[in-house]
XYZ file of C-alpha atoms in Angstrom:
587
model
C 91.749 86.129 10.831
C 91.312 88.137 8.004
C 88.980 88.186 4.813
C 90.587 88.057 1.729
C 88.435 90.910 -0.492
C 86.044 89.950 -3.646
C 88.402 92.053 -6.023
C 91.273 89.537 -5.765
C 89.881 86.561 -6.979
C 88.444 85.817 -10.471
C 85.939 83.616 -10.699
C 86.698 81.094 -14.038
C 84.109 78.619 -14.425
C 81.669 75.931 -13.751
C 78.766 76.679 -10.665
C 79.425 80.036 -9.825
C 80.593 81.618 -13.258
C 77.432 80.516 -14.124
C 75.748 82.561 -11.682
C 77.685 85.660 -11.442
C 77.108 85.598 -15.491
C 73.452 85.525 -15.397
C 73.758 88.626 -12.810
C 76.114 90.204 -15.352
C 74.253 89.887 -18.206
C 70.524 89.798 -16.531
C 69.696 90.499 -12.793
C 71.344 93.991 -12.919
C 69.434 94.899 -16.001
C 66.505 93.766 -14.232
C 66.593 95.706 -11.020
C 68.352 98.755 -12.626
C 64.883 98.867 -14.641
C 62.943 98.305 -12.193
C 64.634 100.898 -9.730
C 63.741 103.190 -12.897
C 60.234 102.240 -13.142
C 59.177 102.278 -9.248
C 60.576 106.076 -9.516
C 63.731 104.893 -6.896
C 66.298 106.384 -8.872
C 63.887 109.223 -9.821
C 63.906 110.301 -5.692
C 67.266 111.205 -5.835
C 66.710 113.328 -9.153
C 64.248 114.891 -7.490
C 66.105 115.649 -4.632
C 68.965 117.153 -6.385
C 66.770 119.374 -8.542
C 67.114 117.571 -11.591
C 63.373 117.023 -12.263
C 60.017 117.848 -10.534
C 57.761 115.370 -8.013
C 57.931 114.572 -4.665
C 58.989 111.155 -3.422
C 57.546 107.676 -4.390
C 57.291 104.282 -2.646
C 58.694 102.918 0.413
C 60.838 104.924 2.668
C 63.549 102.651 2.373
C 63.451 102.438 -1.328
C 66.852 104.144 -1.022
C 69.040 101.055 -0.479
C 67.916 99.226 -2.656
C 69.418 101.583 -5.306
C 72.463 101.343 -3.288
C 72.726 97.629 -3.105
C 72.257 96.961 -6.874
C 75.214 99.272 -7.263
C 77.454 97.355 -4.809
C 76.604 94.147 -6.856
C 77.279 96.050 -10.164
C 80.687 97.129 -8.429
C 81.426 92.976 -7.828
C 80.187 92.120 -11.194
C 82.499 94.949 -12.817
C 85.759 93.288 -10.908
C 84.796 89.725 -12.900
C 83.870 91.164 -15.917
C 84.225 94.936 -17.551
C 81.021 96.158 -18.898
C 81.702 99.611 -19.722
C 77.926 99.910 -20.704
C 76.890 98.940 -16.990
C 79.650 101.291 -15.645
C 78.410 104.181 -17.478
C 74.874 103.865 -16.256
C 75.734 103.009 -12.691
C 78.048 106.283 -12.661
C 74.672 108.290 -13.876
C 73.028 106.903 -11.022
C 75.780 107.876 -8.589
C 75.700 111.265 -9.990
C 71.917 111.647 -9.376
C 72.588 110.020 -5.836
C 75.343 112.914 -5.157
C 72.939 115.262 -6.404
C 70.633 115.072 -3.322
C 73.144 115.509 -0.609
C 72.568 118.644 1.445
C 74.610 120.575 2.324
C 75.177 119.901 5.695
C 76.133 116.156 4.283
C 72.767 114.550 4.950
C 71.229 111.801 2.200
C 67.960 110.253 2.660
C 65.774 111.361 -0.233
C 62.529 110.267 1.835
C 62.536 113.175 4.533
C 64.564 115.897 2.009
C 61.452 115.157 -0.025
C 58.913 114.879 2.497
C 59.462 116.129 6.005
C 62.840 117.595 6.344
C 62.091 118.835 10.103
C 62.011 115.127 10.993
C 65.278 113.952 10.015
C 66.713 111.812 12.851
C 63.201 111.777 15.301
C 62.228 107.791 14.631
C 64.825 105.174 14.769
C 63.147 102.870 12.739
C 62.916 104.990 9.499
C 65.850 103.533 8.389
C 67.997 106.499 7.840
C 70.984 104.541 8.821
C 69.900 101.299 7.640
C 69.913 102.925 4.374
C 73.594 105.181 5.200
C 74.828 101.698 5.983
C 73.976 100.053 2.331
C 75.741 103.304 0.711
C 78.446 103.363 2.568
C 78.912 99.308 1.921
C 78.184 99.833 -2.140
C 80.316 103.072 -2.151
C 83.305 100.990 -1.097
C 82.679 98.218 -3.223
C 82.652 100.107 -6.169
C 85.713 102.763 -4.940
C 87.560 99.237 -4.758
C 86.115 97.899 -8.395
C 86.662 101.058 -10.658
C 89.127 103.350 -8.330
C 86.269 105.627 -8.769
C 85.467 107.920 -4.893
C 83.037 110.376 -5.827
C 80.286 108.092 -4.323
C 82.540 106.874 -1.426
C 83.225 110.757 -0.316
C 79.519 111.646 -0.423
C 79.074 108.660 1.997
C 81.398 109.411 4.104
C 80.232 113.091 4.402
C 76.882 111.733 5.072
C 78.101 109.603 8.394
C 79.959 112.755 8.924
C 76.167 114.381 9.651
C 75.094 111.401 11.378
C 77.884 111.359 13.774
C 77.886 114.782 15.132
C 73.812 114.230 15.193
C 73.881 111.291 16.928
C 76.812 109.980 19.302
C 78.223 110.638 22.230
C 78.114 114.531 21.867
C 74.707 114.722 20.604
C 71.535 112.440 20.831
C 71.475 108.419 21.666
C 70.444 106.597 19.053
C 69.415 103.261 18.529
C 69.480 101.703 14.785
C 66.144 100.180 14.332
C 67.333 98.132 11.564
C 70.543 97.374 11.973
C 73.324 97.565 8.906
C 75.425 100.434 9.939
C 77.308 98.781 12.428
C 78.982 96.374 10.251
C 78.937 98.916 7.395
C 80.949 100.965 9.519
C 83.255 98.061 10.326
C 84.028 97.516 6.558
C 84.973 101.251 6.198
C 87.579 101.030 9.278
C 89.214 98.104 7.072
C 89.060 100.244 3.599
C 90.331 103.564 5.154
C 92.207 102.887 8.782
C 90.739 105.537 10.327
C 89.283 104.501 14.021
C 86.706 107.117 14.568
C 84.927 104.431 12.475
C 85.315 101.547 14.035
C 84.638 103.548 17.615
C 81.049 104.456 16.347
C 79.966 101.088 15.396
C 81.159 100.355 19.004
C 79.011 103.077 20.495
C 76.299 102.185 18.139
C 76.272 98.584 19.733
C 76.509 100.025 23.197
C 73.298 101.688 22.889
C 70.922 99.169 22.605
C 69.324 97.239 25.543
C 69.362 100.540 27.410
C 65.228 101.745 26.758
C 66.717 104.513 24.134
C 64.312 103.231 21.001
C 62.207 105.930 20.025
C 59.723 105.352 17.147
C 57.171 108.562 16.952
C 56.410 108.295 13.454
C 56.289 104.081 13.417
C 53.107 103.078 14.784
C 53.932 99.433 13.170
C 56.727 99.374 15.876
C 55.853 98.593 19.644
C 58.720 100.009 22.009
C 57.159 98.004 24.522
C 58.378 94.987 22.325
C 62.076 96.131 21.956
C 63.505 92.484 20.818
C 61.540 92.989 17.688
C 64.753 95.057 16.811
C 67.010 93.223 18.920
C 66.711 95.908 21.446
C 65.839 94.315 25.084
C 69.253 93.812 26.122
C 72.261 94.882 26.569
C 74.934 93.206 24.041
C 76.715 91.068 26.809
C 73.899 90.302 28.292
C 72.528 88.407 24.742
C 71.556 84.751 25.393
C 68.935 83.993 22.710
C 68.296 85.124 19.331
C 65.164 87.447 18.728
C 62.909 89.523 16.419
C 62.982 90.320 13.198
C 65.597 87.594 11.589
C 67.476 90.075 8.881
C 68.010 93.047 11.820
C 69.391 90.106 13.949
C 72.150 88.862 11.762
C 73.373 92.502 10.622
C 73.492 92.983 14.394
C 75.484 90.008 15.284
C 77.385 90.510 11.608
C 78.486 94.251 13.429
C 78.765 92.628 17.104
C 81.396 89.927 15.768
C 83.187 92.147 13.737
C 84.024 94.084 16.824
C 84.653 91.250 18.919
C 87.088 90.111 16.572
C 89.166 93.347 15.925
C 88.683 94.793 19.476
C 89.439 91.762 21.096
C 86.155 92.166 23.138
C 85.748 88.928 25.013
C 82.023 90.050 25.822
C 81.161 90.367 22.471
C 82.228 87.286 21.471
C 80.693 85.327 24.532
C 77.427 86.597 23.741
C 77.649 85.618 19.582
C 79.082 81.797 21.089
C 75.667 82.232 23.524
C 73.068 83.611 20.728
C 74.654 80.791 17.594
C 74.569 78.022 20.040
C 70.416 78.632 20.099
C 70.590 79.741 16.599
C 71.888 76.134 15.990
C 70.471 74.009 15.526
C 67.101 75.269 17.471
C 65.903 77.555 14.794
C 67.950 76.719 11.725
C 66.211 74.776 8.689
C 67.804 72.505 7.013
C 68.315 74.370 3.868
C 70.264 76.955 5.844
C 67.146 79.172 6.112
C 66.114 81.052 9.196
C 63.340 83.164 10.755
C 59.938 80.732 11.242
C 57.172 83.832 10.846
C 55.570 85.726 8.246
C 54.082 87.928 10.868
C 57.258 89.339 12.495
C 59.820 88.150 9.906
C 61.881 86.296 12.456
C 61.783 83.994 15.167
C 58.805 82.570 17.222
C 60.441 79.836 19.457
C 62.655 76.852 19.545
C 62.255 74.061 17.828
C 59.016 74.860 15.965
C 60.089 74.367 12.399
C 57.182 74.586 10.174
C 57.599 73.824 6.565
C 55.001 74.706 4.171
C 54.368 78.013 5.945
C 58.438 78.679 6.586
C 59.296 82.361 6.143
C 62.853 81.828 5.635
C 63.060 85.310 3.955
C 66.382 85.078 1.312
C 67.643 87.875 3.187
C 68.033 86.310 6.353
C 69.817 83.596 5.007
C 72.355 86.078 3.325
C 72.588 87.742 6.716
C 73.256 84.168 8.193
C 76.673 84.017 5.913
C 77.772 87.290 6.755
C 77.086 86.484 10.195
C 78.500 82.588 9.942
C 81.492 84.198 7.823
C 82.583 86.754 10.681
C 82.310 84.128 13.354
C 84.942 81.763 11.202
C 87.422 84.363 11.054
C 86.799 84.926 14.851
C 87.006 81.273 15.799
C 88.631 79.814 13.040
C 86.302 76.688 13.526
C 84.801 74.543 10.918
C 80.993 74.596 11.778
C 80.802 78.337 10.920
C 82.275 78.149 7.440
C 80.071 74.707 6.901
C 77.000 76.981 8.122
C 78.586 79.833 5.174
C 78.464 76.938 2.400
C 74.944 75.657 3.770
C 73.627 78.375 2.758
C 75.516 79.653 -0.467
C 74.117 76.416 -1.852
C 70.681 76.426 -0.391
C 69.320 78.808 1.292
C 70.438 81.782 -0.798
C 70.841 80.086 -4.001
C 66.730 79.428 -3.951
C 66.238 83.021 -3.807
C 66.622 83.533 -7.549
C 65.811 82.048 -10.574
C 68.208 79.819 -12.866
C 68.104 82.901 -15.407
C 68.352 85.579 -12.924
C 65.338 87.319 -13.090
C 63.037 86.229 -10.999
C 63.325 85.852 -6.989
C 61.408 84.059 -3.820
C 61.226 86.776 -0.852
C 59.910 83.993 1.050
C 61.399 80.155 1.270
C 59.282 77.685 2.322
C 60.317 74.138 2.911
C 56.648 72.604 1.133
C 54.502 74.264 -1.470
C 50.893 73.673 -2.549
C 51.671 75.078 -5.959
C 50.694 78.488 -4.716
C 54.647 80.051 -4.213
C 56.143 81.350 -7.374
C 59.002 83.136 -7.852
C 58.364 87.339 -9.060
C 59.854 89.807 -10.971
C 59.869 92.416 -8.170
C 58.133 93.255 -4.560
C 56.615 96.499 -3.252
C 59.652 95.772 -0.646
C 62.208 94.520 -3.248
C 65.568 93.885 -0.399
C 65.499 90.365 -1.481
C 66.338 90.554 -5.248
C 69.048 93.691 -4.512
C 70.785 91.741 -1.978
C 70.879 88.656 -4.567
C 72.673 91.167 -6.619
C 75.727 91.907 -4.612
C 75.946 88.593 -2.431
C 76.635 86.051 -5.780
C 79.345 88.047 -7.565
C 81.303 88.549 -4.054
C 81.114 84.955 -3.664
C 84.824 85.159 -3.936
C 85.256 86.635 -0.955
C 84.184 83.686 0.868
C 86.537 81.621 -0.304
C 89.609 82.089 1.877
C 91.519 84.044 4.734
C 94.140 84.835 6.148
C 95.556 84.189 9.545
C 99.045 85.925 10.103
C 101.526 84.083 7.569
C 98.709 81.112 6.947
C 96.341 80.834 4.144
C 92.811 79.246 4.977
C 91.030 77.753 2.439
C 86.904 77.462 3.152
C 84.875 77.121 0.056
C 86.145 75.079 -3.243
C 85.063 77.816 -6.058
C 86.754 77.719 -9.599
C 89.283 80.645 -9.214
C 92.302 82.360 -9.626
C 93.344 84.553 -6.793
C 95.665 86.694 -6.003
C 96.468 86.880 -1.535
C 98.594 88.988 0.389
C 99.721 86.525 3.050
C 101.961 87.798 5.637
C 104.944 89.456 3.592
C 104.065 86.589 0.444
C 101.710 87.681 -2.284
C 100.341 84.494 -3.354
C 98.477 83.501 -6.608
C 96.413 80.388 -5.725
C 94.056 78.548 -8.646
C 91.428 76.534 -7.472
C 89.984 73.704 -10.017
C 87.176 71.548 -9.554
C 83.238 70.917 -10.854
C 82.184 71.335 -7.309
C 79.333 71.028 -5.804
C 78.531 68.142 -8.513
C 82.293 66.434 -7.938
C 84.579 66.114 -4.847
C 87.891 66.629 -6.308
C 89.373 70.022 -5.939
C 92.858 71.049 -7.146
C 94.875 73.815 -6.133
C 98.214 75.419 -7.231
C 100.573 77.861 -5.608
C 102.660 80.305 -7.335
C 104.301 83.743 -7.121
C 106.290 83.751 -3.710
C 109.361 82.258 -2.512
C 109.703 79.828 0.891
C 107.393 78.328 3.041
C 103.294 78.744 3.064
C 101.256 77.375 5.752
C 98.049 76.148 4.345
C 94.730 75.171 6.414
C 91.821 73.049 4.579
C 88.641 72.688 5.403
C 87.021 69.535 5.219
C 83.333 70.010 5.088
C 81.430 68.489 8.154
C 78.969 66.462 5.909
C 81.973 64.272 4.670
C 83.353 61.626 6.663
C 85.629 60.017 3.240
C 88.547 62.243 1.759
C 92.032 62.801 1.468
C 94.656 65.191 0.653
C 97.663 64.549 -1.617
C 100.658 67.346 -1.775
C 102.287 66.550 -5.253
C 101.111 62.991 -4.909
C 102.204 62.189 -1.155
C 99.266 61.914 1.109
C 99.013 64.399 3.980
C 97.838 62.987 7.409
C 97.941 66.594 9.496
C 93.911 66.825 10.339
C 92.532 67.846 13.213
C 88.964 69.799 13.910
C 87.888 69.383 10.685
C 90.733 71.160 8.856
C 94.089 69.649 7.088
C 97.158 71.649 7.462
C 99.697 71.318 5.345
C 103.218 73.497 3.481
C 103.358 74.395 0.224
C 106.302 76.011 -2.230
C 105.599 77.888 -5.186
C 104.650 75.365 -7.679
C 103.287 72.783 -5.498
C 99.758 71.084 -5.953
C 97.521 69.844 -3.330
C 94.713 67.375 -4.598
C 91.472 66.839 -2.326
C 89.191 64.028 -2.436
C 85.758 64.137 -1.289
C 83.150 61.068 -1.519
C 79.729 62.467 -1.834
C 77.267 59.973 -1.226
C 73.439 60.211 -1.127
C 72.598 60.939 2.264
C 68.760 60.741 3.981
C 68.417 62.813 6.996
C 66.363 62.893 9.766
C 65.086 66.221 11.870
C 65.706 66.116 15.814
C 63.050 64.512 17.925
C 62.373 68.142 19.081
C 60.817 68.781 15.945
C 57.365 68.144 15.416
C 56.500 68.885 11.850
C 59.291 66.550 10.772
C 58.655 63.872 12.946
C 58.625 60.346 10.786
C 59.823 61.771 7.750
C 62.908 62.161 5.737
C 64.674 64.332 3.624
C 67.748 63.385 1.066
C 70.993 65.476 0.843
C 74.375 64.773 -1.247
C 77.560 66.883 -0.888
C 76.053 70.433 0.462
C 72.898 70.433 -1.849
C 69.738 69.715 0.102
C 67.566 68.048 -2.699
C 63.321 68.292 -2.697
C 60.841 67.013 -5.001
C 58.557 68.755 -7.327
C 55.029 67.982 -8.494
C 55.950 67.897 -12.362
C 58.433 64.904 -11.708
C 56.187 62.957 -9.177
C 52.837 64.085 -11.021
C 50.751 60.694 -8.872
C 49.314 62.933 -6.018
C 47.358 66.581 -6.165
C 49.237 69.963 -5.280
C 47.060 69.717 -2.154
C 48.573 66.825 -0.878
C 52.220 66.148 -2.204
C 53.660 67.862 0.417
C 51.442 65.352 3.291
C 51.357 62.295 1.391
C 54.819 61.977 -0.864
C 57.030 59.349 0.354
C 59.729 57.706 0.198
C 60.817 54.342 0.473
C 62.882 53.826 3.718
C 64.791 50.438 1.859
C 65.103 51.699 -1.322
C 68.453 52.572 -3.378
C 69.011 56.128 -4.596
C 70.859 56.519 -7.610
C 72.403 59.725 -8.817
C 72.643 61.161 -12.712
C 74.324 64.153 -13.665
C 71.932 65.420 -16.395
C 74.069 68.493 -18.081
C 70.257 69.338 -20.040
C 68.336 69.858 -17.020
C 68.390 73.041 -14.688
C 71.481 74.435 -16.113
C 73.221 70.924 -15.371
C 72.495 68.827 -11.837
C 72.651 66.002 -10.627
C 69.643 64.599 -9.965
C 68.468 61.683 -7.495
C 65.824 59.033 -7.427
C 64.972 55.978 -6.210
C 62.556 54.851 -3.412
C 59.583 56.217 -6.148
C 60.501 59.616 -6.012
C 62.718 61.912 -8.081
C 64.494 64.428 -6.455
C 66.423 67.638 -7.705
C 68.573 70.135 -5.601
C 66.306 72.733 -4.114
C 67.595 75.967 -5.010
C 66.334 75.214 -8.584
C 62.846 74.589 -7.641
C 60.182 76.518 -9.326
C 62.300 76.714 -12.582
C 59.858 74.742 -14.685
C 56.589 74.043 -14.347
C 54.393 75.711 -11.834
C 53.361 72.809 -8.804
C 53.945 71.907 -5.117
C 57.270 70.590 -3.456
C 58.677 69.259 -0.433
C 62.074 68.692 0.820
C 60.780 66.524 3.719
C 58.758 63.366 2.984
C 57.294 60.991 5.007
C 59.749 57.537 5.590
C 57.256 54.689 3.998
């Protein structure tokens, strides 16, 4: 299948418009300062010439300059800010200034070492090409602007006659180019693209990782970086949990458009230990502080739960790609998991503040911050939220698939049929979602998903119900001005862990719709930070009742009952300062 792209659908209002305004208005202000003040904007200056110093920070601070400009780029296509398009096309311009001539663009060896360029694999030279080229065709596509896009593209231009089959192997230590690449075949048809992400993938598992200048980096542990096998070979996911789901973003990708079968084995093999083995209930993934990833199955902990916010961005790209190779339910339910969840904690109700880290339990000590030393969390916050649109739907040949209920107009080439669709509904809060059809004459195949957490709905097409449902989607034809109505019940749901998992083991933890809910010390003030986590419980017998309470967190819905009070997690650590937990012991 294919993705339908951000630009084509306008987000209106309710949940998201909320979201993607607050990005507008504050979380691109917010890093765009902040890129100023760590001097990450200022490398590139300095490597064009345009003012004195040598380079500052991490040596990856590049992408993050190039991933606040890909979310500017989706914010522009909701929104025109010409103030925000001015000062991203300064930054481009001081980007383009430090391209050499030869096409290469990495301001931390033109500043630093030049004689190293391409000598470690894990200095992130094309983790970094990978984010430019992705934010360089997000904002080509927003403002028809390609200055950025061509300086990209001459910069994978270096990289390929470099590295590749003519000149050195190479081995992406953090991986991000692959898929980048992918998303470049798409935008310009050209198949030398799509034939180096292929060779890219072929050259890991094959003992080509070489990391002179990365002492933090043990080649004699190559699945860190998701380097000890071969990619048919893959059985179990490994390493570091945000180079993992580029990786297996990149390996589906090909699988999909090459037809590989041996790609796509190994991504059924790797998501089948993925889930549910090492997948939280909020969607959030990677168990470790101390290698960012995974340890081993089934060990789940809670209150020291990496869970980094990128990971569980990486898990929708990766979840997305393997619905449009599959077309199956589970992945898209995984995709709105964690757009509600694990993602959505990541960043605060006003958009300025972020968690790197997402535990499932707090003592009080985890706050949300303004900014990291490593900062990949709040950038990639910037650009995932106002392309939520792009999750929405796909195509499959003359059929339009419908995955995530979002307040929307879009507009879809379908087949030969360019179809406007609007989407109405206060989701995730309410389980009625409308949609229209206009703009195309005859026949449209529609698919439906019907999230796996609901076992009560129904579809009506102009008021007739429609009984065509099988594996979790309804399928249904529409005409131009046609309406299909969908009813979801979303009642209060406890949930228990599997047996397999220790930490959870006689406790509980309360979900309704696709919001996992936790509780926070300032509602349930009886018990010490120290504690609340251990001790908080909740009454196996007891009703829950829900209230929608529009002056609380922006508007949710809240739950109690049992003696607890529960709100949805993402908004945790919006108010006061205190500890939370999501699972509770089952009194």
């Amino acid at each position: 299948m294919e993705p339908v792209s951000f630009e084509n659908v306008l987000i209106r209002r309710g949940f998201w418009e909320q979201r993607i305004r607050a990005v507008q208005q504050t979380t691109t202000w917010a890093c765009i300062d902040e890129c100023e003040r760590t001097h990450r904007v200022d490398n590139f200056r300095r490597a064009g010439g345009m003012q004195p110093g040598g380079f500052e920070g991490i040596y990856f601070n590049d992408s993050d300059v190039y991933k606040v400009l890909e979310g500017v780029a989706y914010v522009l296509t909701q929104r025109r800010d010409p103030a925000l398009e001015a000062k991203a096309d300064e930054i481009i311009d001081a980007i383009c200034s430090a391209q050499q001539k030869d096409g290469y663009l990495y301001t931390y060896f033109i500043l630093n070492t030049p004689e190293h360029r391409w000598t470690d694999m894990n200095l992130h030279e094309a983790y970094c090409l990978g984010h430019m080229i992705e934010g360089a065709i997000a904002y080509a596509r927003a403002t028809g602007k390609r200055k950025w896009l061509d300086a990209a593209t001459r910069a994978l231009d270096q990289m390929m006659r470099v590295n590749g089959p003519e000149g050195q192997h190479w081995v992406t230590g953090h991986e991000e180019l692959e898929l980048a690449l992918v998303k470049l075949y798409r935008y310009t048809g050209e198949e030398k693209y799509i034939d180096y992400a292929r060779w890219l993938v072929e050259e890991r598992g094959h003992g080509h990782l070489k990391v002179p200048l990365s002492p933090e980096i043990d080649p004699s542990n190559p699945a860190y970086c998701q380097d000890d096998l071969p990619v048919r070979e893959l059985t179990r996911v490994t390493g570091h949990a945000v180079r993992a789901m580029y990786y297996y973003s990149g390996v589906t990708d090909l699988a999909s458009i090459l037809h590989e079968e041996g790609y796509a084995a190994a991504m059924d093999r790797v998501w089948g230990n993925v889930v549910p083995a090492n997948l939280y209930l909020t969607g959030g993934i990677g168990q470790s502080a101390s290698n960012e990833g995974f340890t081993r199955d089934w060990s789940l902990p809670n209150l020291t739960a990496y869970c980094e916010t990128c990971a569980a961005i990486g898990m929708a790209f990766w979840n997305h790609r393997m619905n449009l190779l599959h077309g199956m339910r589970k992945y898209a339910d995984l995709v709105e998991l964690e757009m509600y969840n694990g993602i959505l904690a990541g960043i605060s109700l006003e958009g300025d503040r972020f968690f790197y880290v997402n535990p499932l339990a707090s003592v009080g000590a985890h706050h949300r911050q303004k900014w990291f030393g490593c900062s990949c969390c709040p950038t990639n916050l910037i650009r995932f939220i106002p392309s939520i649109g792009g999750y929405m739907a796909c195509t499959d040949g003359d059929a339009l698939v419908i995955n995530q209920f979002i307040d929307s107009e879009a507009e879809i080439a379908v087949g030969e049929k360019r179809v406007r669709l609007c989407t109405t509904t206060d989701y995730p809060w309410d389980g009625n979602v409308r949609f229209t059809f206009e703009g195309f004459e005859g026949d449209l195949p529609v698919r439906l998903r019907c999230p796996g957490w609901c076992t009560e709905h129904s579809l009506t097409l102009n008021g007739r119900a429609v009984v065509d449902y099988a594996e979790g989607y309804y399928a249904v034809t529409v005409r131009a001005g046609d309406a299909l109505r969908f009813e979801m019940a979303m009642p209060i749901r406890r949930v228990k862990a599997d047996p397999r998992v220790r930490e959870d083991a006689g406790r509980v933890a309360v979900m309704r719709g696709p919001v996992v809910y936790c509780a926070e010390a300032v509602d349930d003030p009886g018990l010490p930070d120290e504690y609340f986590h251990a001790e908080l419980a909740l009454d196996r017998d007891a009703p829950l009742r829900e209230e929608w309470e529009p002056g609380l967190l922006g508007g949710v819905v809240t739950i109690s009952g049992g003696g607890v009070r529960l709100v949805p997690y993402y908004a945790w650590d919006n108010r006061e300062a205190g500890a939370m937990c999501v699972w509770m012991k089952e009194a």
